[in-house]
Amino acid sequence: MPRTTDQPPIAGAAEVELLIGGMTCASCAARVEKKLNRMDGVTATVNYATEKARVSCPAGIQVADLIATVEKTGYTAEEPTPPQPEPRQPQEAPEDPELASYRHRFTVSALLAGPVILLSMIPALQFDNWQWLALTLASPVVVWGGLPFHRAAFTHARHGAATMDTLISMGTLAAYGWSLWALFLGDAGMSGMRDDFEFTVSRVDGASQIYLEVASGVVTFLLLGRYLEARAKRRAGAALRALMELGAKDVAVLRDGREVRVPVDRLAVGDRFVVRPGEKIATDGTVVEGASAVDAALLTGESVPVDVTVGDAVTGATVNAGGRLVVEATRVGADTQLARMAKLVEDAQNGKAEVQRLADRISSVFVPAVVLLAVATFGAWLAVTDDTVAAFTAAVAVLIIACPCALGLATPTALMVGTGRGAQLGILIKGPEVLESTRRVDTVVLDKTGTVTTGRMTLQKVYVAEGTDEEEVLRLAGAVEHASEHPVARAVAAGAQERSEMGVPPAEGWGRVGSLPEVEDFENVPGRGVRARVEGRDVAVGRLFDTLPTELARAREEAERGGRTAVVVGWDGTARGVIAVADAVKETSAEAVRELRALGLTPVLLTGDNRAVAEAVADAVGIDADQVIAEVLPEEKVEAVRRLRREGRCVAMVGDGVNDAAALATADLGLAMGTGTDAAIEASDLTLVRGDLRVAADAIRLSRRTLGTIKGNLVWAFGYNVAALPLAAAGLLNPMIAGAAMAFSSVFVVSNSLRLRTFR
């Protein structure tokens, strides 16, 4: 194949996306895909609904080579242009030219074909020479209205291909040509001619039979079907377009202490920008000045704004709902969470489920088979009845009713709507093959830290010895722990500081906690705790006391039985209190477990923590004790998942950390919390943008609903063709009725898929 020199080859085994033009049915997509896959080392997937080709190429293959191959097949191809930032407009985007063309052609054709159909179907309306008026009205419909079908059929014929347009063009032109012959050379043009419409094939004198209502009616019905199909496909991709348009268009960047508004694509990592109340955050970053509440509803579906302050991470496309913020950009362009979400959704929509590949294979051989069936039908009728008119009518009905479009649309339209709706709810489905896994899953393994729990140690309770003030224990312990970086120490210090700043009596009868005092002579005792001098006292926190008063020993045992970490606090050589800290269970985790059970899943808790902690968390959320796998190392999580699979279970895994990535990849279905690490997200099949475990249940429900819609569409599409073709060949369908049924079969499939937009 000739190579152009003005375009560099694709480096390595690269992936290229092409926009394919001129496809009118699933067999078109199958033909383009087949031609691309014949190129050395090329693997291509062509999606009829999205009109895109995803091509994997070896080194040395140029984009121009791929485009040339597509063009030699009879279609157009081009690389998609990156969206340019534009000021947000309140009105909707301009209508697609293809959509407008179909609507215009249908409107004119319907106005002209309507009288033709009425005159042909109702003998009482037939006046002398009515047939010549019908010809005058039907001709523009067949020639101009049906031009997209005839043009496509001619183009495909030049390249030795037959598609659905071939069937439509052959059927309508045959009906129109027969009518011309009967009118000009037969008896149909005589004054006083009458015609009776029948739903089945009738036997009459061929020279007096015209099919103008068939030719014009079929074209009109098909134009309506194409228009509704194109509009529905556009609506199906609306969620992805809306997601890609969520980001801010410009941003106030700080330059030498002054605010300068620039397009968002000119932001660089490290730039600092201002976000005022009500404005969208331009890109992912870290707050360096100010405090506010951030509304992420548009991006994650989370309705409750999240408080942020200095040091907190914020995500692009979320809305500043409170005070003024200064944010330092950490990720820009394609690296932002919004861009990655859009890429995941688009990849899923461009993919193909296994059931769709079967449908594509059928569609690729369907059209030639239908042409042969039409010829066979004509021959059989002619041999049995010796009636040319009946044979012709049955053959035309076979040509017109056979529509592989419903097969081609069954999977991609449902995928487009399902994945788009998921993106709106903070659920990212990575590919169509994921849907099959959600149907089979019967066990869901939940990582504890960061998934079921918050992943942060928090202050739970304070126990004190008799005669000791609870306020003083917490205040002195918080002061000492404030100088330590240990997670438990941070929990104690943060709890004490929080109560101090609140200035209100805490729960469980705590007294008012004053400001944390300064410390002197701080010392870290490795593996045992910390100590320092505070307000003239030698304060120790941790496991630095050999003996404890009886009530404190019982308190420590009680805390540890409940899965909490017990920290002993004392001063001047005497233990005075015990502080219990724990990784707090998320408020929504118990409800999430109930929802997972309602889906027929058995929840299993997996953690590296000790069994007491794990069982306490399991009890809090409603997981059975015998479904707790505790005290496992990160590398042992993979073996735990494998063991469950060896037991015959189909396992879903929900996690968020680097140590969960291998287990997520090992499970039949991996679900990563979007609040987790990039490694976990890359290894998963589904990404849950919010850190709410209930979204896992929503994700499985949505995936199952999408899969159910795909299967319903395919059952309809297969069933329609299996039932309709024999009826048409048997002469039980008038060609016009066949055309209407064929057009609306595609509309049904797309409309059924659009019901996924209402998923809650």
Coordinates of N, CA and C in Angstrom, one line a residue, residues 47 54 341 343-354 357 411 415-416 418-419 427-438 668-670 684-687 699 703 706-707 710:
N47 N -17.6 0.7 15.5 CA -18.9 0.8 16.2 C -19.8 1.6 15.3
R54 N -11.8 2.1 16.4 CA -10.7 2.0 17.3 C -9.7 1.0 16.7
M341 N -12.2 10.4 33.3 CA -13.5 9.9 33.3 C -14.1 9.8 31.9
K343 N -12.6 9.7 29.1 CA -11.8 8.7 28.3 C -12.3 7.3 28.6
L344 N -12.5 7.0 29.9 CA -13.0 5.7 30.3 C -14.4 5.4 29.7
V345 N -15.3 6.4 29.8 CA -16.6 6.3 29.2 C -16.6 6.1 27.7
E346 N -15.8 6.9 27.0 CA -15.7 6.8 25.6 C -15.2 5.4 25.1
D347 N -14.1 4.9 25.9 CA -13.6 3.6 25.5 C -14.6 2.5 25.7
A348 N -15.4 2.6 26.8 CA -16.5 1.6 27.0 C -17.5 1.7 25.9
Q349 N -17.9 2.9 25.5 CA -18.9 3.0 24.4 C -18.4 2.5 23.1
N350 N -17.1 2.6 22.8 CA -16.5 2.2 21.6 C -16.2 0.7 21.5
G351 N -16.3 0.0 22.7 CA -16.0 -1.4 22.8 C -17.2 -2.2 22.3
K352 N -17.0 -3.5 22.2 CA -18.0 -4.5 21.8 C -18.1 -5.6 22.8
A353 N -19.3 -5.9 23.2 CA -19.5 -7.1 24.0 C -19.5 -8.4 23.1
E354 N -19.3 -9.5 23.7 CA -19.2 -10.7 22.8 C -20.5 -11.0 22.1
R357 N -20.4 -9.0 18.9 CA -19.6 -9.5 17.8 C -20.3 -10.6 17.0
T411 N -26.6 -3.6 20.8 CA -25.6 -3.4 21.9 C -25.1 -2.0 22.0
L415 N -25.2 0.4 25.4 CA -23.9 0.7 26.0 C -23.7 2.2 26.1
M416 N -24.0 3.0 25.1 CA -23.9 4.4 25.1 C -24.7 5.0 26.2
G418 N -26.2 3.4 28.8 CA -25.9 2.9 30.2 C -24.6 3.5 30.7
T419 N -23.5 3.5 29.9 CA -22.3 4.1 30.4 C -22.4 5.6 30.6
I427 N -20.3 6.5 38.1 CA -19.9 5.1 37.9 C -19.3 5.0 36.5
L428 N -18.1 4.6 36.4 CA -17.4 4.4 35.2 C -17.2 3.0 34.8
I429 N -17.9 2.5 33.7 CA -17.8 1.2 33.3 C -16.7 1.1 32.2
K430 N -15.7 0.3 32.4 CA -14.5 0.4 31.5 C -14.7 -0.3 30.2
G431 N -15.6 -1.3 30.1 CA -15.8 -1.9 28.8 C -17.0 -2.8 28.8
P432 N -17.5 -3.2 27.6 CA -18.8 -4.0 27.6 C -18.6 -5.4 28.1
E433 N -17.4 -5.9 28.1 CA -17.2 -7.3 28.7 C -17.4 -7.3 30.2
V434 N -17.4 -6.1 30.8 CA -17.6 -6.0 32.3 C -19.1 -6.4 32.6
L435 N -20.0 -6.1 31.7 CA -21.4 -6.3 31.9 C -21.7 -7.8 32.1
E436 N -21.0 -8.7 31.4 CA -21.2 -10.1 31.5 C -20.8 -10.6 32.9
S437 N -19.7 -10.0 33.5 CA -19.2 -10.4 34.8 C -20.2 -10.0 35.9
T438 N -20.9 -8.8 35.7 CA -21.8 -8.4 36.8 C -23.0 -9.4 36.9
D668 N -13.1 -11.6 39.4 CA -13.9 -11.7 38.1 C -14.4 -10.3 37.8
L669 N -14.6 -9.4 38.8 CA -15.0 -8.1 38.6 C -14.4 -7.2 39.6
G670 N -13.6 -6.2 39.2 CA -12.9 -5.3 40.1 C -13.6 -3.9 40.1
S684 N -8.9 -2.0 37.9 CA -10.4 -2.3 38.1 C -11.1 -2.4 36.8
D685 N -12.3 -2.9 36.9 CA -13.3 -2.9 35.7 C -14.3 -1.8 35.8
L686 N -14.6 -1.5 37.1 CA -15.6 -0.4 37.3 C -14.9 0.6 38.3
T687 N -15.0 1.9 38.0 CA -14.5 2.9 38.9 C -15.7 3.7 39.6
A699 N -23.6 0.4 40.9 CA -22.9 0.1 39.7 C -23.3 -1.3 39.2
S703 N -25.1 -2.0 35.7 CA -24.5 -2.9 34.7 C -25.4 -4.1 34.3
T706 N -28.2 -2.7 32.1 CA -27.7 -2.5 30.8 C -27.5 -3.8 30.0
L707 N -27.0 -4.8 30.6 CA -26.9 -6.1 30.0 C -28.2 -6.7 29.7
I710 N -29.5 -4.9 26.6 CA -28.8 -5.4 25.4 C -29.4 -6.8 24.9

